[in-house]
């Protein structure tokens, strides 16, 4: 430690928690934490990033790998609607750490520990890596052609009685294609919320713990406010769901809805309770495998870049939706790549016009005032 006091100033000026101080004076000076106040606030991980000599280290990362052996990918945190800019450090198919990346329009220099260590929850999940079809209490594996054909057939047989459910955990491109897939009801699962925390420095952790509620609302289409009522009123018999991928306790209303559907198609990377209730499960990508755009709660569109390779036979979610749409309408020109989806999105929604990964760059573009300009 060179006693620069950056870490002390961080806890005083940024987190406002003041756990650290310089103990003693002169030759005996050292950094210490107050006895009754351990350094465990939700911004604590930043002190390891700002310590210039590595005297403060993250116990989560220490001795795990050499930094020069890791791939570094700029991306965006997906654990709340603030959308902090991050660098993801990974090797092969494993993430080792996340650090904050400077973006003065979003997170300044910092990130919170919910996002910093949130990637660990994907290490133990029950992944879906190939298309599955229900067979009694279990699932049979399908190849992609079969899965897409069966999905399109179920939707066609329902004759307009299929509702779609968008997800604030998915990219703008996936939600856009879901909105364009067919006419009819659109909904989403109840939002996942936590505590909103505001720090004296202006850093904020949003109560909305999804990364793209604003984007989904902007470009998916009109989301039904009372979806259970609409499903009943319009005799909906099938659901096509972009799954949040988050395990959650579904209440009895949702359990009843799922039980009375003739079919439920779930696009998911994880075997969540929702996926377990599906007739067909289409394997999409996990958060750190996805590429696309997300819009934070201040209207800033940012480039979500993939940091991990795709697992098994999973496909990008926008591509799965494009394949189902093509199967339902063979005359439709196939979507070549995600840039084409972004272009079509911009044609339908002027706020999103002219966006490209190149233009978004590493810090994104604000939608505010864009349409008028
Ligand atoms: S622990 Fe690091 S940041 Fe804190 S005073 Fe020492 S050198 Fe500076
Ligand atoms: S504030 Fe939100 S977006 Fe930023 S690091 Fe924390 S959870 Fe992630």
XYZ file of C-alpha atoms and ligand atoms in Angstrom, residues 1-7 31 50-53 55-56, ligand 1:
22
model
C 0.000 0.000 0.000
C 1.377 3.396 -0.917
C -1.170 5.186 1.282
C -2.639 7.117 -1.615
C -5.959 7.074 0.317
C -8.045 6.476 -2.805
C -9.920 3.637 -1.087
C -5.404 1.448 5.944
C -9.169 1.731 -7.951
C -6.270 0.600 -5.755
C -3.273 1.498 -7.962
C -0.887 -1.127 -6.575
C -2.894 -3.900 -2.224
C -6.676 -4.418 -2.165
S -4.953 0.194 -0.177
Fe -4.589 0.852 -2.288
S -6.092 2.480 -2.647
Fe -5.961 2.187 -0.438
S -4.450 3.673 0.205
Fe -3.350 1.759 -0.138
S -2.637 1.907 -2.234
Fe -4.196 3.486 -2.000
